[in-house]
mmCIF file of C-alpha atoms in Angstrom:
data_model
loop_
_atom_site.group_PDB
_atom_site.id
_atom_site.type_symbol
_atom_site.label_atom_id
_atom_site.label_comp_id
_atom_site.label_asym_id
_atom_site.label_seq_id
_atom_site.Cartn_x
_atom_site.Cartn_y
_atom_site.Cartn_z
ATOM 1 C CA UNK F 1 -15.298 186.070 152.014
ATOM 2 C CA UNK F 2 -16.087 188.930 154.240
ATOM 3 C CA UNK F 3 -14.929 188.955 158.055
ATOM 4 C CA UNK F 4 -18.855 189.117 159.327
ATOM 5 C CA UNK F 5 -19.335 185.716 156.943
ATOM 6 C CA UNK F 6 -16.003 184.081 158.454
ATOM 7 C CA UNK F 7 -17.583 185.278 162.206
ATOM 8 C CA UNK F 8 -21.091 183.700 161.118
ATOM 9 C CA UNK F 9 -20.026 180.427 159.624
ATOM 10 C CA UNK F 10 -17.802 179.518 162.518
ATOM 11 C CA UNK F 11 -20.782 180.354 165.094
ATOM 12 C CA UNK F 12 -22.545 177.638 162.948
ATOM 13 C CA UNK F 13 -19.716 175.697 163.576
ATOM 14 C CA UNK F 14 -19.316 175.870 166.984
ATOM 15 C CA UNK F 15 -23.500 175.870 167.640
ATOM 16 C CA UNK F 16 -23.763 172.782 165.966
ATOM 17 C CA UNK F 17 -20.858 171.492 168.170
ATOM 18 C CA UNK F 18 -22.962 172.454 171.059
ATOM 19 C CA UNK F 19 -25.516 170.770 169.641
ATOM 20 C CA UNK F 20 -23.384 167.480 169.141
ATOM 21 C CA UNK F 21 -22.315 167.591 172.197
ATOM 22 C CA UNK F 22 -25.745 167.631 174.330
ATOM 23 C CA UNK F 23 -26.903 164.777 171.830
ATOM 24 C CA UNK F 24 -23.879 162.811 173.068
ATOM 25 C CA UNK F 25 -24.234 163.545 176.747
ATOM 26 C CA UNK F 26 -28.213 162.497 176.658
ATOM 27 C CA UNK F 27 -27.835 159.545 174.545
ATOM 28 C CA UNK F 28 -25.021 158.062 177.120
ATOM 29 C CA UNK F 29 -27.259 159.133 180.069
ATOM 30 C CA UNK F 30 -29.943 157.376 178.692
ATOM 31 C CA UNK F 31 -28.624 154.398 177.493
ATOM 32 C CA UNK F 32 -26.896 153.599 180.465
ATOM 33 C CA UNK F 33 -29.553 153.822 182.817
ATOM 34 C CA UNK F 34 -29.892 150.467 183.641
ATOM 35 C CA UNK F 35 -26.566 150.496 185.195
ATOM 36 C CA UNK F 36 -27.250 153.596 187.144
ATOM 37 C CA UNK F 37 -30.005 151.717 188.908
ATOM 38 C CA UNK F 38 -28.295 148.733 189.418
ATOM 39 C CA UNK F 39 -25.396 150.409 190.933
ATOM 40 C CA UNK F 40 -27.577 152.258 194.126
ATOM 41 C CA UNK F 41 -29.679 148.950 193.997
ATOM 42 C CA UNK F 42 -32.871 151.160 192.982
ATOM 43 C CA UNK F 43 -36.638 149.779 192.448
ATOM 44 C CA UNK F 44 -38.794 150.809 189.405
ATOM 45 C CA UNK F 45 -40.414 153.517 191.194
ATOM 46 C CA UNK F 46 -37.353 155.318 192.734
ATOM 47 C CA UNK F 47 -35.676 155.475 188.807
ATOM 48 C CA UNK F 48 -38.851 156.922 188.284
ATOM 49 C CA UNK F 49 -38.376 159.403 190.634
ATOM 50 C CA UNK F 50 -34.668 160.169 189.222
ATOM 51 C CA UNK F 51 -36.433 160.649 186.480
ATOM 52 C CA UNK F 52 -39.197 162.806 187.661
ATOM 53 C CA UNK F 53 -36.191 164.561 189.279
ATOM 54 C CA UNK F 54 -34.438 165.233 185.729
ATOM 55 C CA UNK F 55 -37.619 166.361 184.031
ATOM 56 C CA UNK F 56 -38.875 168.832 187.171
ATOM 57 C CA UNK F 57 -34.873 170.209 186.931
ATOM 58 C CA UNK F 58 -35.154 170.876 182.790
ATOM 59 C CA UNK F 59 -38.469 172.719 182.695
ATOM 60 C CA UNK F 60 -36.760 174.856 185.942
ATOM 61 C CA UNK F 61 -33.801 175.214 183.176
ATOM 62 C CA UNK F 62 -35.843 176.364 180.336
ATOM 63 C CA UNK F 63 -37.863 178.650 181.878
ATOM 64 C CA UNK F 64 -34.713 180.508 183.665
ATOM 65 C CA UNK F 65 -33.030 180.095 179.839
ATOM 66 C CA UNK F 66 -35.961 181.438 178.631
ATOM 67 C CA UNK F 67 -35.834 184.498 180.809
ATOM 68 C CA UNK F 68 -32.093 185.073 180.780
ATOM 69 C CA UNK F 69 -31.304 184.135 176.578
ATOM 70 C CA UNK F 70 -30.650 187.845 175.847
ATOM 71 C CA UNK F 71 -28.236 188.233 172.970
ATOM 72 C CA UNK F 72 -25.341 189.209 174.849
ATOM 73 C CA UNK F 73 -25.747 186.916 177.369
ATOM 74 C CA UNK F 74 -25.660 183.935 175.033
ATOM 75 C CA UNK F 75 -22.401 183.083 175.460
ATOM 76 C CA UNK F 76 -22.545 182.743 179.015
ATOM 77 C CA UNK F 77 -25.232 180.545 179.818
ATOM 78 C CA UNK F 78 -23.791 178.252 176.233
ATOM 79 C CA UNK F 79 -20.695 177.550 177.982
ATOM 80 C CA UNK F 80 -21.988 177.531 182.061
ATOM 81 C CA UNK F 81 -24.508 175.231 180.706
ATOM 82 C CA UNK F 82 -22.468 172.671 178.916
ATOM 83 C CA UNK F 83 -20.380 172.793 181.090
ATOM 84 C CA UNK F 84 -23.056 172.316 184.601
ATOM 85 C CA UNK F 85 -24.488 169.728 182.018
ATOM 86 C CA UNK F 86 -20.607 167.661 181.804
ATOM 87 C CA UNK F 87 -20.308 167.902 185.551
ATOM 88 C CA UNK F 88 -23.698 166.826 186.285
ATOM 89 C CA UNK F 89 -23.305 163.847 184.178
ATOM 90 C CA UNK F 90 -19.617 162.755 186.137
ATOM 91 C CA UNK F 91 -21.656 163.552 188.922
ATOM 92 C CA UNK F 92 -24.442 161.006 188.203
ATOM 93 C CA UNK F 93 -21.952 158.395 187.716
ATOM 94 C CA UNK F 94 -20.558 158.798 191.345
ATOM 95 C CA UNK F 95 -24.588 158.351 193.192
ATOM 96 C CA UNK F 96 -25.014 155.059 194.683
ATOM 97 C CA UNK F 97 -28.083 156.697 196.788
ATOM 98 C CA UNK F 98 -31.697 157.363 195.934
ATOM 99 C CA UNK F 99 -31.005 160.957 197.502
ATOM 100 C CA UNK F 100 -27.527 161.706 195.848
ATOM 101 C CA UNK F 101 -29.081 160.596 192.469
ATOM 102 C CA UNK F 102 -32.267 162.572 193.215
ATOM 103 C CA UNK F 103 -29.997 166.021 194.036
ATOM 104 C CA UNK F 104 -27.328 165.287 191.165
ATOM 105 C CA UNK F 105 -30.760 164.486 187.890
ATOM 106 C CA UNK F 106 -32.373 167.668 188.959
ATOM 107 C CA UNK F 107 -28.559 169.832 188.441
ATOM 108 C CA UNK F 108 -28.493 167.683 185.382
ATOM 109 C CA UNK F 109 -31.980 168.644 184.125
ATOM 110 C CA UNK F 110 -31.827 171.961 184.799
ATOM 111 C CA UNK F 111 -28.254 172.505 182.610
ATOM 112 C CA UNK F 112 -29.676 170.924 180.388
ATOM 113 C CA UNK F 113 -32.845 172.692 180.287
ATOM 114 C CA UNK F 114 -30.586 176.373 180.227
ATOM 115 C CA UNK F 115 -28.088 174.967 177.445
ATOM 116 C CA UNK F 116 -31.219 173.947 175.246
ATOM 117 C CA UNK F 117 -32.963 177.448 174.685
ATOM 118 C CA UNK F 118 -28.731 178.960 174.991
ATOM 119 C CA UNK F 119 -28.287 176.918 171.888
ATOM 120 C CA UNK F 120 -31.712 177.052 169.814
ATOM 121 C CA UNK F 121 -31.808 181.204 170.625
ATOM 122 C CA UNK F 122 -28.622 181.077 169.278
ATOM 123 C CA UNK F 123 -29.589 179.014 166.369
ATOM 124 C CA UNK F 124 -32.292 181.112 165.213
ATOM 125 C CA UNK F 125 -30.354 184.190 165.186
ATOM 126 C CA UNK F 126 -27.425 182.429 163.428
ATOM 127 C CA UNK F 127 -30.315 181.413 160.734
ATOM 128 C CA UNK F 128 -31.395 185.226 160.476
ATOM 129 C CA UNK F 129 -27.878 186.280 159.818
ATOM 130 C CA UNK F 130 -27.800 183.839 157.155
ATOM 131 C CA UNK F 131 -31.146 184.606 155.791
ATOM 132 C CA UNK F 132 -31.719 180.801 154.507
ATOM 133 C CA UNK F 133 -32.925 177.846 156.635
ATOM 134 C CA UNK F 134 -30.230 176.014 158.930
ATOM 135 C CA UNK F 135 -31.941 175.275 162.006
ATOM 136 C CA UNK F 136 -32.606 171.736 160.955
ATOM 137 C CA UNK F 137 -29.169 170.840 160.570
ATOM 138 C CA UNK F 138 -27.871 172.131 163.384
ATOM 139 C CA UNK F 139 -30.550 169.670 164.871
ATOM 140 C CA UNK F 140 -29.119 167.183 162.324
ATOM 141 C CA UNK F 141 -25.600 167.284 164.547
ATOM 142 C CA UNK F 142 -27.878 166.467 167.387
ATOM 143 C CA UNK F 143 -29.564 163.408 166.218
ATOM 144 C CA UNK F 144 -26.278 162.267 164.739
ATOM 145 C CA UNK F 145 -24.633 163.046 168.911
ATOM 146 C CA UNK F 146 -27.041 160.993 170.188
ATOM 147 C CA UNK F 147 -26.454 158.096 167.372
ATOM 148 C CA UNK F 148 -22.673 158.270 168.594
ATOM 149 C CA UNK F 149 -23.525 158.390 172.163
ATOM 150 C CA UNK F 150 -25.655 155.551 171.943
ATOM 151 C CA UNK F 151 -22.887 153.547 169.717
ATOM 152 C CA UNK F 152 -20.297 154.500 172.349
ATOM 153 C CA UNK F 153 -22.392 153.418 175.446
ATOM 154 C CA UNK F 154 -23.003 150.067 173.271
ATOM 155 C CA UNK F 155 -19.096 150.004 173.034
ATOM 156 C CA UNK F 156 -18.584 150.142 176.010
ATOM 157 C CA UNK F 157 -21.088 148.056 177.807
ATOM 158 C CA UNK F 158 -18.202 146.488 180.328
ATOM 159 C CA UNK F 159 -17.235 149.852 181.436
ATOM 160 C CA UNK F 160 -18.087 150.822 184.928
ATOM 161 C CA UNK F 161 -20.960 153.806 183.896
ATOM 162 C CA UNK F 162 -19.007 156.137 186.486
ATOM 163 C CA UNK F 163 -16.051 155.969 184.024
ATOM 164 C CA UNK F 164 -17.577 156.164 180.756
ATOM 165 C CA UNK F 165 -19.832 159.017 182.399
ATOM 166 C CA UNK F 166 -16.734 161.049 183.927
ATOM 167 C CA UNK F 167 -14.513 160.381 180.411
ATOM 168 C CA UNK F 168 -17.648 161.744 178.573
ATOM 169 C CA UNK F 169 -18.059 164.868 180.827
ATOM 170 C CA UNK F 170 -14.465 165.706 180.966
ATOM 171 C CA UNK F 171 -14.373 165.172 176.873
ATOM 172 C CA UNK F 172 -17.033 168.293 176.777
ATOM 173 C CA UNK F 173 -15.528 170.723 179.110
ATOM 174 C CA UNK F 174 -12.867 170.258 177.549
ATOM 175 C CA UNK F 175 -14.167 171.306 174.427
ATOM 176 C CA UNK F 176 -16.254 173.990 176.015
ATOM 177 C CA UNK F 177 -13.603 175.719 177.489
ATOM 178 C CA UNK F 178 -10.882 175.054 174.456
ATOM 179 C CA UNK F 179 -13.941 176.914 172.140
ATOM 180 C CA UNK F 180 -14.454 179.422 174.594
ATOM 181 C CA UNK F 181 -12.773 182.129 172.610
ATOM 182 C CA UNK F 182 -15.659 181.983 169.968
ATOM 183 C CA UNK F 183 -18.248 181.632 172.058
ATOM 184 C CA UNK F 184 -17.780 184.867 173.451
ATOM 185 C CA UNK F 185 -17.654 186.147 169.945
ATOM 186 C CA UNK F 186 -21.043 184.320 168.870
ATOM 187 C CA UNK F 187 -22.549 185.884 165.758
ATOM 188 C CA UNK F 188 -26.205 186.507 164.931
ATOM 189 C CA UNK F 189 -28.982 188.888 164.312
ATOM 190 C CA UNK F 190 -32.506 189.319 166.298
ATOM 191 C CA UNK F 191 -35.775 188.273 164.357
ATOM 192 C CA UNK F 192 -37.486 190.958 162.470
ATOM 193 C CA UNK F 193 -40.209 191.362 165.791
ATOM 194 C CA UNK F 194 -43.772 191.265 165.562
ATOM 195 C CA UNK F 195 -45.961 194.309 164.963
ATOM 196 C CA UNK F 196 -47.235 195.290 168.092
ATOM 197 C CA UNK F 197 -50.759 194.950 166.902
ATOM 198 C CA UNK F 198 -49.677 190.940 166.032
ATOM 199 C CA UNK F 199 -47.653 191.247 169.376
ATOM 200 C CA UNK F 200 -51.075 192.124 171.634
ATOM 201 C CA UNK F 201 -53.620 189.826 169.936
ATOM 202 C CA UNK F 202 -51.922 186.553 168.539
ATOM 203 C CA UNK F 203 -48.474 186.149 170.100
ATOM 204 C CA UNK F 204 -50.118 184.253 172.713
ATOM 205 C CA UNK F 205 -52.395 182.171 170.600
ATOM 206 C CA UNK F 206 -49.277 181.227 168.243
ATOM 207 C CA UNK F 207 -46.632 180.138 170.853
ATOM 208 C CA UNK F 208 -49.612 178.144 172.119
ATOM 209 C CA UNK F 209 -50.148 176.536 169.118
ATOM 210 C CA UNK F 210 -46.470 175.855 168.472
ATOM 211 C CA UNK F 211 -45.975 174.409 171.597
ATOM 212 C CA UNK F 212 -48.297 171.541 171.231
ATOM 213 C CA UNK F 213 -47.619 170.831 168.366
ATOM 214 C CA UNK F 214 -44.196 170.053 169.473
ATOM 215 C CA UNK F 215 -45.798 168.276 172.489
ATOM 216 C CA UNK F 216 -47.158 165.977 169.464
ATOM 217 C CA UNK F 217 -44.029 165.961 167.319
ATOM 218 C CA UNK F 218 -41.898 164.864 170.403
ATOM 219 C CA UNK F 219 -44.605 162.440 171.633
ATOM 220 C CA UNK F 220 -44.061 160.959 168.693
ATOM 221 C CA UNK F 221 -40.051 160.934 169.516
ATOM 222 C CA UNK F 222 -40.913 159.451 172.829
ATOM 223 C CA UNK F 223 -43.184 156.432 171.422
ATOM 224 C CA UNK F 224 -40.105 155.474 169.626
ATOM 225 C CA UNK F 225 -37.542 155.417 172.033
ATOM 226 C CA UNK F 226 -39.468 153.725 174.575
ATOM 227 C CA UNK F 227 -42.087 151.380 172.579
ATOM 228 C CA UNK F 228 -40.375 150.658 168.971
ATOM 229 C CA UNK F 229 -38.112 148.053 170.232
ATOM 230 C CA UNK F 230 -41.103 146.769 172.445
ATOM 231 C CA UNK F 231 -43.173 146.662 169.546
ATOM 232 C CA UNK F 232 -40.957 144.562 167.070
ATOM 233 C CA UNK F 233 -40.041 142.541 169.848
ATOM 234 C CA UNK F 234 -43.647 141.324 170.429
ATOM 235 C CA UNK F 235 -43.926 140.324 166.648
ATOM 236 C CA UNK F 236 -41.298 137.298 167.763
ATOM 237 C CA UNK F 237 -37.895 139.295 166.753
ATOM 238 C CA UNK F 238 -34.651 138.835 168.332
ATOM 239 C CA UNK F 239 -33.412 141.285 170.751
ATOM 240 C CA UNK F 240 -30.985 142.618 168.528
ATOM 241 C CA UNK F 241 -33.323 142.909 165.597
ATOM 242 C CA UNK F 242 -36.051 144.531 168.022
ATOM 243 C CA UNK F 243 -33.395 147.244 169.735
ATOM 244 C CA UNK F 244 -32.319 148.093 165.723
ATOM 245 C CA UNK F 245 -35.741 149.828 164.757
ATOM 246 C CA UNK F 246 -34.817 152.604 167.561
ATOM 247 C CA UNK F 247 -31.516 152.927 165.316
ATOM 248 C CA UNK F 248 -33.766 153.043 162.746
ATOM 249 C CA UNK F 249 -35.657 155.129 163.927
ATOM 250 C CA UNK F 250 -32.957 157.747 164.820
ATOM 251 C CA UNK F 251 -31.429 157.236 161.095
ATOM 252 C CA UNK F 252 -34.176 158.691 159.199
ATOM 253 C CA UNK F 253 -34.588 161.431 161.867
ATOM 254 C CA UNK F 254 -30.613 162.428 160.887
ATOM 255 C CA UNK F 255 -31.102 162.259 157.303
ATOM 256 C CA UNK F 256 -34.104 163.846 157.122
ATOM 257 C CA UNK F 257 -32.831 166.775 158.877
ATOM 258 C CA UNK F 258 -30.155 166.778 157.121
ATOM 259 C CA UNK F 259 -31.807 167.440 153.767
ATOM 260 C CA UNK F 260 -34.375 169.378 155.778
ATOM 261 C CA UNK F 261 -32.631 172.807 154.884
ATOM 262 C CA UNK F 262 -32.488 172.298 151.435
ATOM 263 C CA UNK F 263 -36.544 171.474 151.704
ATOM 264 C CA UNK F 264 -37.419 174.663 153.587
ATOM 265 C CA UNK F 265 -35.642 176.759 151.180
ATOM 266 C CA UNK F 266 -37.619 175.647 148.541
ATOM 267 C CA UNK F 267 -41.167 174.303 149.697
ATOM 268 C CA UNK F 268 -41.088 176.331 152.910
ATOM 269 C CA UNK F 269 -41.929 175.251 156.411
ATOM 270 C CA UNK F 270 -45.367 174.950 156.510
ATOM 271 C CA UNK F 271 -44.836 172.531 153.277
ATOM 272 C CA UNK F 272 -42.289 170.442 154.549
ATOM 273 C CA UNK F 273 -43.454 169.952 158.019
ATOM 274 C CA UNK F 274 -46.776 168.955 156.609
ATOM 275 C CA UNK F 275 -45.644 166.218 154.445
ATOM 276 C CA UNK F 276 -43.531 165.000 157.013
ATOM 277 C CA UNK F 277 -46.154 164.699 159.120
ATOM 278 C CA UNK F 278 -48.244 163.157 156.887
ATOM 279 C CA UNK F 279 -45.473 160.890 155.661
ATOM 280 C CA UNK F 280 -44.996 160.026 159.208
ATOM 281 C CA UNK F 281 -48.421 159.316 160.061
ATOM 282 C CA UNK F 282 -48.418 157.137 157.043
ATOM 283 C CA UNK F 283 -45.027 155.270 157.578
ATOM 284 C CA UNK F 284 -46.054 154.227 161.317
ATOM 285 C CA UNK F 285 -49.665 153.392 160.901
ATOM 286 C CA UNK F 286 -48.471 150.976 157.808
ATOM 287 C CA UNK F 287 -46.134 149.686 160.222
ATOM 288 C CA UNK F 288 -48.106 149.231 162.908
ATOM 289 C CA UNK F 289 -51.391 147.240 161.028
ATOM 290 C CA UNK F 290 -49.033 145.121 158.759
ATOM 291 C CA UNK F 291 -48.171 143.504 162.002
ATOM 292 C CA UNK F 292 -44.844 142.033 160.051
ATOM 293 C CA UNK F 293 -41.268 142.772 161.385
ATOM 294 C CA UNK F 294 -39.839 144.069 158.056
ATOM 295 C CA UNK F 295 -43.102 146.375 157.832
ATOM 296 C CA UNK F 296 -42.363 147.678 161.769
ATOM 297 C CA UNK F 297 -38.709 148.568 160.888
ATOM 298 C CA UNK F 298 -39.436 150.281 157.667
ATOM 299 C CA UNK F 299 -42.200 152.316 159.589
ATOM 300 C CA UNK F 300 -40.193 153.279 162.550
ATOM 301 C CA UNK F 301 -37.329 154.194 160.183
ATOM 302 C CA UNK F 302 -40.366 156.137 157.867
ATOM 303 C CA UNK F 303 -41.557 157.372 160.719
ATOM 304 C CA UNK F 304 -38.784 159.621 161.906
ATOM 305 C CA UNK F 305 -37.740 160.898 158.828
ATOM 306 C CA UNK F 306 -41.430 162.304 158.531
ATOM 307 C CA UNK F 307 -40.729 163.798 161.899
ATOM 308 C CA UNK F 308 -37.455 165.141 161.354
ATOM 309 C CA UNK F 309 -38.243 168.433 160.299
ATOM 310 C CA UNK F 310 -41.068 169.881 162.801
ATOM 311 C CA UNK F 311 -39.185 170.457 165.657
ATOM 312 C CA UNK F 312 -36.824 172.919 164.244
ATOM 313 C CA UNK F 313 -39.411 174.565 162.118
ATOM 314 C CA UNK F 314 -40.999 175.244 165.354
ATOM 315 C CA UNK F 315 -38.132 176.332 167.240
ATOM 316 C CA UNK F 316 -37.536 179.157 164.057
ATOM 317 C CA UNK F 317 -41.107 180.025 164.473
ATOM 318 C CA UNK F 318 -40.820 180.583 168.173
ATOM 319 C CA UNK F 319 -38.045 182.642 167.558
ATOM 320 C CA UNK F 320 -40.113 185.344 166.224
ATOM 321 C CA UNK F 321 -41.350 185.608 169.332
ATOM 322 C CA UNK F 322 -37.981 185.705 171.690
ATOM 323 C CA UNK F 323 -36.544 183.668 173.568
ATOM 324 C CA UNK F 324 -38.648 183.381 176.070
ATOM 325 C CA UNK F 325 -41.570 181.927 173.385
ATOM 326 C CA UNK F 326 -38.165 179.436 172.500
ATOM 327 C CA UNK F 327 -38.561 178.414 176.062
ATOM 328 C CA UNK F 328 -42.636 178.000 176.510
ATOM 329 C CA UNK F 329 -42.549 175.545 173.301
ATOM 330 C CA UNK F 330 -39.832 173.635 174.591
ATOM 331 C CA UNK F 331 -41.315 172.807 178.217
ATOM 332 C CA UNK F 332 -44.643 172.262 176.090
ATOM 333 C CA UNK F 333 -42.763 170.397 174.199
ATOM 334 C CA UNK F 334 -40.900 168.460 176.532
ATOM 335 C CA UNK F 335 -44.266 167.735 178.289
ATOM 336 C CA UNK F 336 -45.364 165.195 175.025
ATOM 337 C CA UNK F 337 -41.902 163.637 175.498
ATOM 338 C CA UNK F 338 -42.804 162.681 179.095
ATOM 339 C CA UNK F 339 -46.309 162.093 178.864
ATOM 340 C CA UNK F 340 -46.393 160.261 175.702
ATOM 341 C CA UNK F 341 -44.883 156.900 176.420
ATOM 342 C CA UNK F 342 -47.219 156.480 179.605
ATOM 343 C CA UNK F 343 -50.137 157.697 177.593
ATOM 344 C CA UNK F 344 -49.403 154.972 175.204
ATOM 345 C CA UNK F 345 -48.497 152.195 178.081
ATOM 346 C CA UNK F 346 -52.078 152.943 179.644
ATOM 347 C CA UNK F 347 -53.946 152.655 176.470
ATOM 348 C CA UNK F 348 -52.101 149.445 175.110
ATOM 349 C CA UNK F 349 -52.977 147.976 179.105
ATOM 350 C CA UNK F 350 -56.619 148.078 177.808
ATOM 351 C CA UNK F 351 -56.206 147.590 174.120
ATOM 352 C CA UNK F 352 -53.297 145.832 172.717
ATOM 353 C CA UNK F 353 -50.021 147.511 172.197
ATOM 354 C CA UNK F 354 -50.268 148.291 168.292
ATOM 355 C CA UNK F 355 -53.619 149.865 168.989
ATOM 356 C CA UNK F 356 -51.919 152.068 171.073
ATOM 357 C CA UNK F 357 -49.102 152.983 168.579
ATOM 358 C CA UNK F 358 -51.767 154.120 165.799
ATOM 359 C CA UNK F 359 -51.938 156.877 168.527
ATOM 360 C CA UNK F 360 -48.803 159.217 167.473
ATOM 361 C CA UNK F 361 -49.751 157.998 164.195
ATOM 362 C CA UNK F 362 -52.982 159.879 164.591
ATOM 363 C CA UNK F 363 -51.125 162.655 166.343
ATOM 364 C CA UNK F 364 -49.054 163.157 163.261
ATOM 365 C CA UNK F 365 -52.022 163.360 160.991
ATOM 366 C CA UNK F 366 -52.977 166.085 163.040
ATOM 367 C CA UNK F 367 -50.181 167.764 163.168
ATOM 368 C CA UNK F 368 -49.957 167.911 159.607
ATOM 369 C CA UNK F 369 -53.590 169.672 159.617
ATOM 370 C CA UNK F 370 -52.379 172.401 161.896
ATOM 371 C CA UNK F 371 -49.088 172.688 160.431
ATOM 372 C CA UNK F 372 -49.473 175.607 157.729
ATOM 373 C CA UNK F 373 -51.849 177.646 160.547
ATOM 374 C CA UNK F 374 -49.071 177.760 162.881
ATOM 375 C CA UNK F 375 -46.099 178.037 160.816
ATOM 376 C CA UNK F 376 -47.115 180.606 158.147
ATOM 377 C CA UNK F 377 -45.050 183.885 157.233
ATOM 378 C CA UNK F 378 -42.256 182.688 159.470
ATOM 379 C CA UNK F 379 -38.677 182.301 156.985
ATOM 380 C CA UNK F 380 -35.954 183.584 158.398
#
């Protein structure tokens, strides 16, 4: 093995740490939020704010990631952002005030927001060194980070949240700064750019069309995390039986990306994410009209292994484009993962609640229409 292969396979190693690592820190974040609000005695509508707080802070992030991801500034903003990110979270867990949680969700967001297009800018030009698909596992270690983050804030659900959020933030500067020698030694190659007569006329058009379709992918993500458990609740499940279809849920996303690779290679991008898609669209809507709690988990858990593989097809594709294109398809992105769950809440307020959830369904079916259009003729 060549020293350039030894320098690119343990930049895959450490980027998929990175990625690990942020699934871990947003999985604990999230799942502890009830304590967070109980601890500075906040109403509905001020965690909403936190939260409005968290988002406005990550789309800051991405577009100032987006502007500053140049190749040898990578390793900088990996480990300043991980590392903001850790602190941040330790941070969070000391607020007992509306305005120190306000201050201390947008630092977080906006870390977070900067290490997200450090690490996916990073990924694709890891996967054009390589010259085969690995963008969807290195997603894969992010799935399986939030899995463990959400198994460790179960774990440890009579831990004070200050503690378990200051043991989880030292545990990843720690490991930031203990892998900073190869981070400053990241490998990768640029994309093959554009011509500049595809650089003036659809550039544009394509990072346009990228981006909402990962507004629709990640709506998706966001119907599950915040309605699945709702969902096979109201069919007269237990709690515990409800809260397992967002395991579910998050299982089929990890497997699927981890055999997502292997797909690409073969099928190609456009292929794979539309049968996902469609096998997502499929999976949920089954779910959702058998109104039966064995049919709801098997759709959830169908559901995000159909999903699995758009969101780092799209990141790859936006990577043709730089990382500043990385950066406009995340915040679009991002922008189905906040929207989505109220968009479904309003609808189900007028309808009923599996009416509303045949909407990402439909959004999938979609996606799978657009899906060769806005992924062609980009392989790494």
């Amino acid at each position: 093995m060549s020293h350039n292969d030894v320098a690119l396979r343990r930049s895959r190693i450490l980027l998929t740490g990175y990625f690990l690592g942020l699934g871990v820190v947003m999985a604990v974040w999230g799942a502890r939020m009830p304590a967070v609000q109980h601890a500075a005695h906040l109403t509905t509508s001020s965690l909403s704010l936190v939260l409005l707080a968290a988002a406005a802070g990550m789309v800051a992030g991405l577009q100032a990631g987006g502007r500053l991801a140049r190749p040898e500034r990578l390793p900088a903003l990996l480990i300043s952002g991980a590392v903001a990110l850790a602190a941040a979270l330790a941070l969070l867990g000391q607020c007992r005030t509306l305005a120190s949680l306000l201050a201390a969700a947008l630092a977080f967001g906006a870390a977070h927001g900067v290490l997200d297009v450090a690490a996916n800018t990073g990924a694709v030009r890891c996967q054009n060194a390589y010259g085969t698909p690995i963008m969807s596992s290195l997603h894969a270690a992010y799935s399986i980070g939030a899995l463990i983050g959400a198994a460790l804030a179960a774990a440890t659900a009579g831990t004070a949240h200050s503690t378990l959020f200051l043991a989880a933030g030292a545990t990843l500067t720690v490991g930031v700064l203990a892998a900073v020698p190869r981070s400053l030694t990241l490998s990768g190659t640029d994309p093959t750019p554009l011509s500049p007569h595809e650089g003036r006329h659809r550039t544009p058009g394509r990072v346009w069309l990228l981006g909402a379709l990962a507004a629709a992918s990640l709506l998706g993500e966001g119907a599950a995390a915040d309605w699945a458990a709702v969902h096979v609740h109201a069919l007269h499940a237990g709690t515990a039986l409800a809260a397992s279809s967002v395991a579910l849920y998050s299982t089929g996303m990890a497997i699927g990306r981890l055999t997502g690779d292997r797909l690409t290679t073969r099928f190609g991008a456009p292929a794979v994410v539309r049968a996902g898609a469609l096998l997502a669209a499929t999976g949920l809507a089954t779910g959702v009209l058998a109104d039966s709690v064995p049919a709801a988990l098997v759709g959830w858990a169908v559901f995000g292994l159909g999903l699995s593989g758009t969101v780092p097809s799209l990141i790859t594709a936006a990577g043709t484009h730089g990382p500043r294109a990385v950066a406009t398809v995340s915040v679009t992105g991002y922008l189905g993962l906040l929207a989505g769950p109220a968009l479904i809440g309003a609808l189900a307020s007028i309808t009923t609640l599996p009416t509303a959830l045949l909407l990402p369904a439909l959004v999938a079916a979609a996606l799978a229409a657009l899906a060769h259009r806005a992924l062609e003729n980009t392989a790494p």
